[in-house]
Coordinates of C-alpha atoms in Angstrom, one line a residue:
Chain A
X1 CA 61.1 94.8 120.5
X2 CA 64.4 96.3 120.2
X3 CA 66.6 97.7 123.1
X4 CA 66.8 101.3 123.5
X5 CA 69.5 103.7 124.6
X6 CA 69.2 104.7 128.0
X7 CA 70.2 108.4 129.0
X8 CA 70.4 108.1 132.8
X9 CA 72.0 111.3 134.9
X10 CA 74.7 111.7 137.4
X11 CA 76.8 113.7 139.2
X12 CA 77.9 111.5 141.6
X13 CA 82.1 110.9 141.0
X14 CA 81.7 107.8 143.2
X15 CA 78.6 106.0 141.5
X16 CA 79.8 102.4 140.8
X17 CA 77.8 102.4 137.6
X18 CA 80.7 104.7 136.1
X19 CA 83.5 102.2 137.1
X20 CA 84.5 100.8 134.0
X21 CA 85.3 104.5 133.1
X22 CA 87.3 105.1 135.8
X23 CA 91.3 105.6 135.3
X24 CA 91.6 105.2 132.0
X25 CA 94.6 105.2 131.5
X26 CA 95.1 101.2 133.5
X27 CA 91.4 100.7 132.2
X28 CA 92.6 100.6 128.9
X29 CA 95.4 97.9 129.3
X30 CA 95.0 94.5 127.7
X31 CA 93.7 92.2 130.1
X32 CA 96.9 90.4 130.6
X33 CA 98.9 93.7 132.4
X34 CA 97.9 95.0 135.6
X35 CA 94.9 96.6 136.2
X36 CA 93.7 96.4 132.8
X37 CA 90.6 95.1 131.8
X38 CA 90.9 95.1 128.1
X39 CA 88.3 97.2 127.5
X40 CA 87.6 98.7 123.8
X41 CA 87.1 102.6 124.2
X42 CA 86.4 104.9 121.8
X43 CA 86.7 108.4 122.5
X44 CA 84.6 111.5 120.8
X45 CA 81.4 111.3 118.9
X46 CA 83.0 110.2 115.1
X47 CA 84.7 107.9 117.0
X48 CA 82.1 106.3 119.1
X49 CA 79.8 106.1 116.2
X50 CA 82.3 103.9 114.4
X51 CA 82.2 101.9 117.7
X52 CA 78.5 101.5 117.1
X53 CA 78.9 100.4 113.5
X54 CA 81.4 97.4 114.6
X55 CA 81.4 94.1 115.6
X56 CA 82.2 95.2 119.0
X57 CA 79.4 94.9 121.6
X58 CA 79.0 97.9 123.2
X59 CA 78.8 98.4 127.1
X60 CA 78.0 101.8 127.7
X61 CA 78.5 105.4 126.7
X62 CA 79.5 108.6 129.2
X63 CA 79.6 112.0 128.1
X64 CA 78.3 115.7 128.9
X65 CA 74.9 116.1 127.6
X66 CA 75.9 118.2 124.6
X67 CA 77.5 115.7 122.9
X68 CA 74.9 112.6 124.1
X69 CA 72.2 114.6 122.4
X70 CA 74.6 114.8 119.3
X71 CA 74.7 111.0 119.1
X72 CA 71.2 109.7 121.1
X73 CA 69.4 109.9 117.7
X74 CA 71.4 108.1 115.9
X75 CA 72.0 105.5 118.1
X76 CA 68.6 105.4 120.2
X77 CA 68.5 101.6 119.3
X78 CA 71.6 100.7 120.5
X79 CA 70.3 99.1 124.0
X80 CA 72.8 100.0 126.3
X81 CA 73.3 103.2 129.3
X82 CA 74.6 106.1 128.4
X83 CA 75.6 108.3 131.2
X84 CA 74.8 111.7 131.2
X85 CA 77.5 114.1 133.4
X86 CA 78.7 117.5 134.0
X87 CA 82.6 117.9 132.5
X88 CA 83.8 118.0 135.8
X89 CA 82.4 114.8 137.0
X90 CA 83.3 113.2 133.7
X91 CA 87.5 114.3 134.5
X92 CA 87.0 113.4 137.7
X93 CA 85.8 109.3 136.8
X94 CA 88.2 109.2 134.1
X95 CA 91.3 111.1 135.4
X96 CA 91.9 113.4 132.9
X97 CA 89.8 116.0 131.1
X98 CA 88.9 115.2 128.1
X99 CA 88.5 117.8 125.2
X100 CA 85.6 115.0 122.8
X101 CA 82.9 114.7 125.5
X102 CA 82.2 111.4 125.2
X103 CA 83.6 108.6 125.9
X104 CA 82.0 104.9 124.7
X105 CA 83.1 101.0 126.0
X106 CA 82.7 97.7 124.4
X107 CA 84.2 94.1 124.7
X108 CA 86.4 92.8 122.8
X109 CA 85.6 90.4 120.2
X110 CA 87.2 87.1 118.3
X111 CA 89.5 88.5 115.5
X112 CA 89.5 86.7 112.1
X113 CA 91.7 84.3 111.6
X114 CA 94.8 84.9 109.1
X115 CA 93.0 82.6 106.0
X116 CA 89.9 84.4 106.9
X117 CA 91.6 87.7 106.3
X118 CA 93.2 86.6 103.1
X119 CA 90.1 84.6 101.8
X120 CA 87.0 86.1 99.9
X121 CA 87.9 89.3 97.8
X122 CA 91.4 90.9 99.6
X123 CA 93.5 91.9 96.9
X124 CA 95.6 93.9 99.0
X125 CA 96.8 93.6 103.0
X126 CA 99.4 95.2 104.7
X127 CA 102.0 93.0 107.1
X128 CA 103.0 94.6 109.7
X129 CA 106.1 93.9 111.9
X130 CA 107.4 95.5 115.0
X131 CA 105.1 98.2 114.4
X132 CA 105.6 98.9 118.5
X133 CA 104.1 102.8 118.6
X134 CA 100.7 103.1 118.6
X135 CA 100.5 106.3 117.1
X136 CA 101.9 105.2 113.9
X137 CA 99.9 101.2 114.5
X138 CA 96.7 103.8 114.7
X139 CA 97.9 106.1 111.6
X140 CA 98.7 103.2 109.5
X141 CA 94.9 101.7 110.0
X142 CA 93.6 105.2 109.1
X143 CA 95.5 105.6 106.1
X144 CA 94.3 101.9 105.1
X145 CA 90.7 102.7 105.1
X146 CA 91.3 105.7 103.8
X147 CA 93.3 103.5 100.5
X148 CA 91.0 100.5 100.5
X149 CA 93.2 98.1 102.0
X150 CA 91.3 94.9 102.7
X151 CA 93.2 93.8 105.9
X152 CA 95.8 94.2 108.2
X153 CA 98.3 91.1 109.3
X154 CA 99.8 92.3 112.7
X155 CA 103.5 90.1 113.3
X156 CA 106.1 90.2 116.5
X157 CA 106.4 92.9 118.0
X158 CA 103.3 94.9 117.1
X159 CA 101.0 96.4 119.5
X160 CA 97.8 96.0 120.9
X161 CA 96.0 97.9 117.7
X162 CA 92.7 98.3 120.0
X163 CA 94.4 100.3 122.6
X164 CA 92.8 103.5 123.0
X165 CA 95.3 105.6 121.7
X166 CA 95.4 103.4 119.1
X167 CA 91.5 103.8 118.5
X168 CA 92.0 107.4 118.7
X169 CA 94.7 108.0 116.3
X170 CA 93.1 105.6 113.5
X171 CA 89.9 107.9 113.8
X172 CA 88.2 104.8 114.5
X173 CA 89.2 102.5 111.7
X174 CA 90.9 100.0 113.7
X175 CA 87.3 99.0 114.6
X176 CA 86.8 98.4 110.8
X177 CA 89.7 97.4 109.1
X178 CA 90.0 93.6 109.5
X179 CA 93.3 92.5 111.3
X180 CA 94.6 89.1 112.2
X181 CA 97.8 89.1 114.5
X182 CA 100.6 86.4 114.5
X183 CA 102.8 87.4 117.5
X184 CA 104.7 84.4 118.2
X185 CA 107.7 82.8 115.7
X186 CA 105.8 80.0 114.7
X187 CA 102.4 81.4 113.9
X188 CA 104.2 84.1 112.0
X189 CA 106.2 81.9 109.8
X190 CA 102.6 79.7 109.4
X191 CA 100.6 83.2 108.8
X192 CA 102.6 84.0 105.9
X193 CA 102.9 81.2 104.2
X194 CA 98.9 81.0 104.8
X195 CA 99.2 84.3 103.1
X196 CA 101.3 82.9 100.0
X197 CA 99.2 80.1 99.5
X198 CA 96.3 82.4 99.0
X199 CA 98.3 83.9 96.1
X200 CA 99.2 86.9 98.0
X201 CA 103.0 88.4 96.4
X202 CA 104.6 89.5 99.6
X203 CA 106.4 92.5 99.0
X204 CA 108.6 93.7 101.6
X205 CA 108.8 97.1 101.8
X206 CA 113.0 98.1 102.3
X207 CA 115.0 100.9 101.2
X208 CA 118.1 97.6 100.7
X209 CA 119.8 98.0 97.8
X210 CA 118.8 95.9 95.0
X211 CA 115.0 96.5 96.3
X212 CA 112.6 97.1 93.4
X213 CA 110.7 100.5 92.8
X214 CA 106.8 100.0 94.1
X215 CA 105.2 100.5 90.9
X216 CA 107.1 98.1 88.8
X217 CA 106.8 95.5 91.5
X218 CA 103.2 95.4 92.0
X219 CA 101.7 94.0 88.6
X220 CA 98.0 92.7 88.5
X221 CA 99.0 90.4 91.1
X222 CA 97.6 90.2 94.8
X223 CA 99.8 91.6 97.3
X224 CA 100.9 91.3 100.5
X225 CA 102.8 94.9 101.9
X226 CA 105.4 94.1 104.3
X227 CA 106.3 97.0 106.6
X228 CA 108.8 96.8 109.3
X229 CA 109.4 98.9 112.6
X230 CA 111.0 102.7 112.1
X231 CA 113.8 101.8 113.6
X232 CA 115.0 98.5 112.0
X233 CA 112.8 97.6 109.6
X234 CA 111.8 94.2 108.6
X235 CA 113.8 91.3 110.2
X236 CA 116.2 89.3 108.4
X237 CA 113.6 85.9 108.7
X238 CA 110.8 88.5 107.5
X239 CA 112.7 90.0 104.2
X240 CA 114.0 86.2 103.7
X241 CA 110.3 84.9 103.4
X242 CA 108.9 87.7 100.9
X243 CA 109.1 87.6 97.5
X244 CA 110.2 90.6 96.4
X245 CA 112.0 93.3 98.1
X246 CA 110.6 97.0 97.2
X247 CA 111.3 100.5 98.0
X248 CA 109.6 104.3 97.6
X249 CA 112.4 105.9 96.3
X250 CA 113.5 109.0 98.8
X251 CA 115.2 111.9 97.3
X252 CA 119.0 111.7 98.5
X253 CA 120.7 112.3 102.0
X254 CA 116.9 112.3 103.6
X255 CA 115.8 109.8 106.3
X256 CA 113.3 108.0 105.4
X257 CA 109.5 109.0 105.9
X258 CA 108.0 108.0 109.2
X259 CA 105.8 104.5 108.8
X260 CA 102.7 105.3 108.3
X261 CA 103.4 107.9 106.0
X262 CA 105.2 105.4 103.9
X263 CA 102.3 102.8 104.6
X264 CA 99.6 105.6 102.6
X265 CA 102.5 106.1 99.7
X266 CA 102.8 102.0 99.5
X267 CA 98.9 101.6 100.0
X268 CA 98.1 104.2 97.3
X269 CA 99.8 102.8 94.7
X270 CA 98.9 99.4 95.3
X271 CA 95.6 100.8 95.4
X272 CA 93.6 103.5 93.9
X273 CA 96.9 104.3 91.6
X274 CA 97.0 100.4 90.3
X275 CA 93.2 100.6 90.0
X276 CA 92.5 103.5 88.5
X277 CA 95.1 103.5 85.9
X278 CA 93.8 100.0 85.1
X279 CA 90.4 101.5 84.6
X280 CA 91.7 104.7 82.3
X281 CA 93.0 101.6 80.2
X282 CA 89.5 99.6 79.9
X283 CA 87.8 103.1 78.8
Chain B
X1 CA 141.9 131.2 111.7
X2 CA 138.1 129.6 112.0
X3 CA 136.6 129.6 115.1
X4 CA 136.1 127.0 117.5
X5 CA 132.6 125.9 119.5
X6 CA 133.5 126.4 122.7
X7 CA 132.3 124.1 125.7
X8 CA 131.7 125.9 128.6
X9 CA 130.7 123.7 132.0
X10 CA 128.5 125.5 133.9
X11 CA 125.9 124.0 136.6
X12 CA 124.4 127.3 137.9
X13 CA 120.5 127.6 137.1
X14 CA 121.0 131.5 137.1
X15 CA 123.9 131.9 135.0
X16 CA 123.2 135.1 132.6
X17 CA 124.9 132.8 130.0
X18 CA 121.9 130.7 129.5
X19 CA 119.1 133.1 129.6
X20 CA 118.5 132.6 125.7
X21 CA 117.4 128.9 126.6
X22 CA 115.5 130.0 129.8
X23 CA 111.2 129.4 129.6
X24 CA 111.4 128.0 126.0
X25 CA 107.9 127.6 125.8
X26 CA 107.6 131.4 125.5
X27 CA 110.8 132.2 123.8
X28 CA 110.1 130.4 121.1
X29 CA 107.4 132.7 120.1
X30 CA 107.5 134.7 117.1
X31 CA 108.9 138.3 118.0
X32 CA 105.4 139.9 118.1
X33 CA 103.8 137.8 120.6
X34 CA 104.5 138.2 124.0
X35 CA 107.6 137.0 125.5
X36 CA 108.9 135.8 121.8
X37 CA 112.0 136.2 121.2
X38 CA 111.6 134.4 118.0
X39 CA 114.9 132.7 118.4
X40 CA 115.0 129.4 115.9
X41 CA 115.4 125.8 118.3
X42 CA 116.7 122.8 117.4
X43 CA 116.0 119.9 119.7
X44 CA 118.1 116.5 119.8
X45 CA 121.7 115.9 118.3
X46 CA 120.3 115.0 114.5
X47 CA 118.2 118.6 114.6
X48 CA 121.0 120.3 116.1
X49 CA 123.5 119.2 113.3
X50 CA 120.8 120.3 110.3
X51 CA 120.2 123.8 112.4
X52 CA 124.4 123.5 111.9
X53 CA 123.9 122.8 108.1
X54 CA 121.4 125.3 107.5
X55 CA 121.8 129.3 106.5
X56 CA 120.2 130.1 110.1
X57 CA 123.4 131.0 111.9
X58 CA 123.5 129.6 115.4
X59 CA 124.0 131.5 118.6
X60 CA 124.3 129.0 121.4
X61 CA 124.3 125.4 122.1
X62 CA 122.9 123.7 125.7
X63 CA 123.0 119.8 126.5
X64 CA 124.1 117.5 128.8
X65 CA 127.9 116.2 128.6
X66 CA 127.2 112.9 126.3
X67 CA 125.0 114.5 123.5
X68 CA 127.5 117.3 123.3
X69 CA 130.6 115.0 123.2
X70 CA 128.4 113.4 120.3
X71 CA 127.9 116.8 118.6
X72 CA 131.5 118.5 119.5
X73 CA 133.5 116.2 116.6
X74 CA 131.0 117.6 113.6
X75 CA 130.6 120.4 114.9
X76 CA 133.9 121.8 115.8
X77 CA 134.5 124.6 113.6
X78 CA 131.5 126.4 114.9
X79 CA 132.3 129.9 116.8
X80 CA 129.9 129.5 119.0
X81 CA 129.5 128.7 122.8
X82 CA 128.6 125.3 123.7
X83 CA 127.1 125.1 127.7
X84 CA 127.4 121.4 128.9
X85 CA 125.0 121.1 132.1
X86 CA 124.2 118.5 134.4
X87 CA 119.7 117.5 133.0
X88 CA 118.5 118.6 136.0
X89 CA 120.1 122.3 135.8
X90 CA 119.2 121.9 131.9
X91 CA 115.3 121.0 133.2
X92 CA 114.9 123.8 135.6
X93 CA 116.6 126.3 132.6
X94 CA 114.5 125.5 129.7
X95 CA 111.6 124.9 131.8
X96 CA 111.0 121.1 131.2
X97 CA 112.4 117.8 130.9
X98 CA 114.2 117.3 127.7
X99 CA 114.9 114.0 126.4
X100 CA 116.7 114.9 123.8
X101 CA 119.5 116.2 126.2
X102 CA 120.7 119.3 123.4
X103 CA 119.5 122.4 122.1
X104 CA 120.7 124.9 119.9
X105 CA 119.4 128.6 119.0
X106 CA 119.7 130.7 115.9
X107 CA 118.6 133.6 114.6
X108 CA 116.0 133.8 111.7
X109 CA 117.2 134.9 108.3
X110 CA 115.5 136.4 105.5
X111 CA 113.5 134.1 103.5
X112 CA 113.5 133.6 99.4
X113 CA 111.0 135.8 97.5
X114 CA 108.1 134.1 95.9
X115 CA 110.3 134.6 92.5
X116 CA 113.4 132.7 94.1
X117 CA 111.7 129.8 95.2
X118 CA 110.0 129.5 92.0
X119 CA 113.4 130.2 90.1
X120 CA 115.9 128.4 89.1
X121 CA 115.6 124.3 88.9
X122 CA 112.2 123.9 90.9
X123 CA 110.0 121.4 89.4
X124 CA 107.6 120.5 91.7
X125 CA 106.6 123.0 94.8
X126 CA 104.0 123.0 97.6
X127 CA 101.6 125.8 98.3
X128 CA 100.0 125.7 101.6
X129 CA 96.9 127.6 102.6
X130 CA 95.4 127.7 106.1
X131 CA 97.7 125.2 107.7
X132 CA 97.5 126.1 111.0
X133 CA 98.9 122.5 113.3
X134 CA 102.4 123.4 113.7
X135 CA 102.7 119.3 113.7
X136 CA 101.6 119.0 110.6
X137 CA 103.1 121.9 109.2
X138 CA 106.2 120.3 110.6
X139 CA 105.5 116.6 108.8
X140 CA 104.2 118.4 105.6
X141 CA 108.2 119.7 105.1
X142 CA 109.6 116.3 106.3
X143 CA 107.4 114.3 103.4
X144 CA 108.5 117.2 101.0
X145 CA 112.5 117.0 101.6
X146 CA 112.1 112.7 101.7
X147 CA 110.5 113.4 98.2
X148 CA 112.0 115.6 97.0
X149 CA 109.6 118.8 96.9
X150 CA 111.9 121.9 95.5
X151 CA 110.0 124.6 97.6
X152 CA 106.8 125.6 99.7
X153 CA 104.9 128.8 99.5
X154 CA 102.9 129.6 102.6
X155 CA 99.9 131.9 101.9
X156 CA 96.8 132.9 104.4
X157 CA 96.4 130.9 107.6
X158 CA 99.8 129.2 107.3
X159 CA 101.5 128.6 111.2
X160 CA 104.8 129.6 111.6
X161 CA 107.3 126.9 110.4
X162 CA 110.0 127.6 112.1
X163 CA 108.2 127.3 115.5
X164 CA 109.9 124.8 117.8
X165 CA 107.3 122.3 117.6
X166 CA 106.8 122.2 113.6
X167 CA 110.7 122.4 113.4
X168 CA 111.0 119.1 116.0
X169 CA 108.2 117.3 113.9
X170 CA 109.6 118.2 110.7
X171 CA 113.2 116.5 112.2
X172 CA 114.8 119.9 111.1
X173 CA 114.0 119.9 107.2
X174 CA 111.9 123.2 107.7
X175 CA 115.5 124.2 108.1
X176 CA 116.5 122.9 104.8
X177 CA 113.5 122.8 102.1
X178 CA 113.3 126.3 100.7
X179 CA 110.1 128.4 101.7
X180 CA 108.6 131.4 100.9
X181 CA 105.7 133.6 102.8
X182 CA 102.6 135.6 101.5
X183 CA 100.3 135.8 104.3
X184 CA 98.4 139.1 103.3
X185 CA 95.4 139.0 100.7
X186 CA 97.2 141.2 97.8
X187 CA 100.5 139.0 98.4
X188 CA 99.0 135.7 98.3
X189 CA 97.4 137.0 95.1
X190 CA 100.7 137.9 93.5
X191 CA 102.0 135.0 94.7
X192 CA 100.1 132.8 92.7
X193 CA 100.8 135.0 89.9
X194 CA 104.6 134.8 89.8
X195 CA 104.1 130.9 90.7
X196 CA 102.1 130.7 87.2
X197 CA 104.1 133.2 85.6
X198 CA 106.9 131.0 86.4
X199 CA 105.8 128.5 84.4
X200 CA 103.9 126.2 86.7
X201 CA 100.5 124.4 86.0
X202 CA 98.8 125.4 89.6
X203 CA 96.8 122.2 90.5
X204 CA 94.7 122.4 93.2
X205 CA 94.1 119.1 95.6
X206 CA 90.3 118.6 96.1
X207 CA 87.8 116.1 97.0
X208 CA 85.0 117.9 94.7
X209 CA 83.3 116.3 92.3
X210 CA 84.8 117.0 88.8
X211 CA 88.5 117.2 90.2
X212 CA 91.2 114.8 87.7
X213 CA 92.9 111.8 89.8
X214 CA 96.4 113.4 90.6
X215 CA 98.5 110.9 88.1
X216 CA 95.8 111.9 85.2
X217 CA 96.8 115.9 85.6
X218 CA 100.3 115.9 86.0
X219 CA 101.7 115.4 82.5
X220 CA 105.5 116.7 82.0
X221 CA 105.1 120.0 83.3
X222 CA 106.0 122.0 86.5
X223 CA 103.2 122.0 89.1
X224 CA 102.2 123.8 92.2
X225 CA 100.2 121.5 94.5
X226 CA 97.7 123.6 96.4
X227 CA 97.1 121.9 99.8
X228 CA 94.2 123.5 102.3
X229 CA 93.6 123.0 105.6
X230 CA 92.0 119.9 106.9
X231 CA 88.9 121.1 108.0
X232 CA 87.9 123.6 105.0
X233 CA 90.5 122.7 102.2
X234 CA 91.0 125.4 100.0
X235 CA 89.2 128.6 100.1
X236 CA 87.2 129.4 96.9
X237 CA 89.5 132.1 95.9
X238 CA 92.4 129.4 95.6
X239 CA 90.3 127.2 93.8
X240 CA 89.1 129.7 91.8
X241 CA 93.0 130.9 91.1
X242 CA 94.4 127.1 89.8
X243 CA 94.2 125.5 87.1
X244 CA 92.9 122.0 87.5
X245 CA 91.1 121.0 90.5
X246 CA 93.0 117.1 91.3
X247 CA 92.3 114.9 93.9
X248 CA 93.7 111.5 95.6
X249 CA 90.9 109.0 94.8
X250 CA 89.5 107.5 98.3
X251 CA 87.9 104.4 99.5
X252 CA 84.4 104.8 99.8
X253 CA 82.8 106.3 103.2
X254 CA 86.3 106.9 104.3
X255 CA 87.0 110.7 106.0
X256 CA 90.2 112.0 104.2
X257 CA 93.3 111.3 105.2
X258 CA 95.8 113.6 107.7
X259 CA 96.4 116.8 105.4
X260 CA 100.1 115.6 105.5
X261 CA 100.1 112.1 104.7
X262 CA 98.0 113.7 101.1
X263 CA 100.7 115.6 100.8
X264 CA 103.0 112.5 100.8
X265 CA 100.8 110.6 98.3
X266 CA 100.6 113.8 95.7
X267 CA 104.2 114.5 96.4
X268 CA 105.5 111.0 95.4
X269 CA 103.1 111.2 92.4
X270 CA 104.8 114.6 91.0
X271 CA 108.3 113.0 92.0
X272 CA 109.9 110.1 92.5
X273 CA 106.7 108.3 90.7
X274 CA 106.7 110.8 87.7
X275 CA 110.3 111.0 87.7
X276 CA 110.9 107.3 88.1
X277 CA 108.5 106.6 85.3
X278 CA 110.1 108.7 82.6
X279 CA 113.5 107.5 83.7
X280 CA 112.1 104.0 83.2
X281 CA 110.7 105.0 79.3
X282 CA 114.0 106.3 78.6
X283 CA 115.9 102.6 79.4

C-alpha cells in the first residue's frame, strides 16, 4: 500500500519534530560549512511541487494550513509529514517570515555523471564557469528549462546550484535540469574533453575580438555553451580548450548583459531558433 | 568660464546642505506620493557618471572620499556641489548602508512625445503594458540599450522608471534609452496610433495559440514589441490593437520565462540577429 501524506498540527516553536526547519539560513549550507546540513529546500507551493516531481527524496513539508490544503491533494501519496502551523510559529522555527507559506525538505541525491549528462539525446548543454552568484546560477537554470537545454556542466568556481536561493530563483528547475559539476582542475580539463568526445562543439561564449557571431557558429552540430563569470569571463585554460570562440553582438559603448540574460539569448538560438527554423525548412 | 564640481568636506549628520540625500527611501518617491520629492538617484560611480551623461541635470553629489576622488577627474566640469563624507555620516544621512559609497541627484526633465520617440531613425521600439516590478522594469531598459532597442513607450500599469531602484537595476540606461509615457486609457490608445502611424508593424508577444514564432513575423520592417506583465500579459485591448500576435517558442511544461529576459530574446531577434543577418546577405 502506498504511503500517505501526513498533515500533523502544531504550535509549539520548540517541537523537535520541526528542527530540520529551524534557522534556515545555516540549515541550508552544504554539509561541508558550519552548521549546515545540506538540506534541499524548496520554498512556496510551485516550487515544492517541483520538489515532489524530482529525484530528490523528500523529508517533510511545513507550512500554514492554507497553502497545505493547496498542495495535500496533489501530493497525498507522497508518504512523508507535513506540518501544519500558524504564520507566526512557522517565522519563529525558520527565522524569518516567509511570504510562500510553505516550506518543503529533501536529501540530496547522486548527480549524474559528466558522460551521463552528455550521453543519450543532449544536443545542447550549457558550461558554466565561475558562475559564483546564485541568483544568476538559479536564473540561468530557469532560463534553460525554459529553452530546452538538456544539461548543465557546472566548472571552478560555480556554486552550490541546490542552495536555496538558488532553488528559489530557478523556480524550481534546478531540481530538473540535469547538472554534472567538475570543480577541481583536473576533472574540469577530463569533463570537457568527456564532453568533446561525445561530439559536443564547445563554444565559448566571449565578447574577444575575433569571436564568431552565435548564429553562424552553431550549425547542425551539438554544442556545448561555455559561459564564464560576469566579471571575468571564461579563463584563459577554459577559452584555450573550446573550439570556437562566439559572441551576442551588443550595440556599442554598452556593458554587456548580465549572465543569465545572455545564457536565455545563447540558449534560444541554439535552441528553439536553430530548431524551428530547421523545421520552416522541412515543411 | 565652465563651472567646476565643487568638493565640499563636511562630516556633520545635520548639515542643511545634505537634506536632498536625507531618508532616501521616501525621497525618491514620485512628487505625488507622500514625502516624494521625486528627485532622480544615481547610485555607485558607473550610475553616477551616466546620470552625468544624461539630459537629467544634476543637483548634488554625496560619497565617501575614494569614490569621489574616482568620479572628480570625469567629472570636473560639472557646476555642481560635491559632499565628501566619512560612510558612517553618509549611513545615518541617507538612511542606510551604502555600498556603493556615491550618490548623485537630478531633477526630472520632460520626456519625448510618443511622436519623438517613434521619429526619426527608430527601428525597433518596446512597448510596455502593466510592468509594475521596478526590477524588472529596470533590467527591461538594460537588455534594450545592450541591444540596441531605439525607444520604449510605457502605457497602463507601467512603474515608474526612473525610481531609484529600476534606475540601480537598469545600471543607469533608464537614463539613456529614450522613453515615452501614456498611462491614461485615451492616451495609451493614441499611442498606439501614432506608433502604427509611424510606420511600425505593432507585434504583440504572446503565448496563445495561433501567435507566429518571433523570427517568422519580423520581416524588414519597423516593429513595436508589445510586452505585458508577467502574470496577465497583455490585456485584450492591446492584443486586440496589434497586428500579429508572436511568441518565443518554449520547451514543453516549462512556465515562461522572467518578463525581462523575453524581452532580451525578442530584442536580439529584431536587432543584432535581424540586423546581423542582412549584413551577412549583403557580404
Amino acid at each position: 500500500m502506498a504511503g500517505r501524506l501526513q498533515l500533523i498540527y502544531t504550535d509549539d516553536v520548540g517541537d523537535e519534530r520541526l528542527d530540520e526547519f529551524r534557522d534556515l539560513t545555516t540549515a541550508d549550507r552544504r554539509p561541508d560549512r558550519p552548521g549546515g546540513r545540506g538540506l534541499v529546500i524548496a520554498e512556496g507551493t510551485v516550487v515544492v511541487r517541483r520538489l515532489a516531481d524530482s529525484p530528490y527524496p523528500v523529508r517533510a513539508l511545513l507550512g500554514v494550513q492554507r497553502r497545505l490544503d493547496e498542495l495535500a491533494g496533489d501530493l497525498a501519496d507522497l508518504d512523508v509529514p507535513a506540518y501544519i502551523t500558524p504564520a507566526d510559529v512557522m517565522a519563529d522555527v525558520v527565522g524569518f517570515h516567509l511570504n510562500r507559506g510553505v516550506l518543503a525538505t529533501a536529501d540530496r541525491a547522486p548527480q549524474p555523471s559528466v558522460a551521463d549528462l552528455v550521453g543519450g539525446g543532449a544536443r545542447v548543454i550549457a558550461v558554466l564557469e565561475g558562475v559564483g552568484d546564485h541568483e544568476n546560477l538559479g536564473a540561468l537554470f530557469r532560463n534553460a528549462a525554459a529553452l530546452g537545454v538538456d544539461g548543465v556542466l557546472l566548472g571552478p568556481g560555480c556554486s552550490d546550484p541546490l542552495y536555496r536561493r538558488s532553488v528559489r530563483v530557478s523556480m524550481g528547475h534546478v531540481l530538473r535540469v540535469p547538472f554534472a559539476v567538475a570543480s577541481g582542475p583536473a576533472e574540469w580539463k577530463a569533463a570537457l574533453e568527456t564532453v568533446r568526445e561525445a561530439g559536443f562543439r564547445l563554444a565559448a561564449l566571449t565578447p574577444r575580438p575575433g569571436s564568431v557571431p552565435l548564429w553562424e557558429a552553431a550549425g547542425d552540430e551539438k554544442v556545448a555553451l561555455m559561459l564564464g563569470s560576469e566579471g571575468h569571463g571564461l579563463s584563459g585554460e577554459a577559452l584555450a580548450a573550446a573550439d570556437v570562440a562566439v559572441s551576442v553582438p551588443m550595440a556599442d559603448g554598452v556593458d554587456s548583459l548580465n549572465v543569465a540574460t545572455t545564457g536565455a539569448v545563447a540558449f534560444y538560438e541554439l535552441t528553439v531558433r536553430r530548431e524551428g527554423v530547421a523545421a520552416d525548412a522541412r515543411r
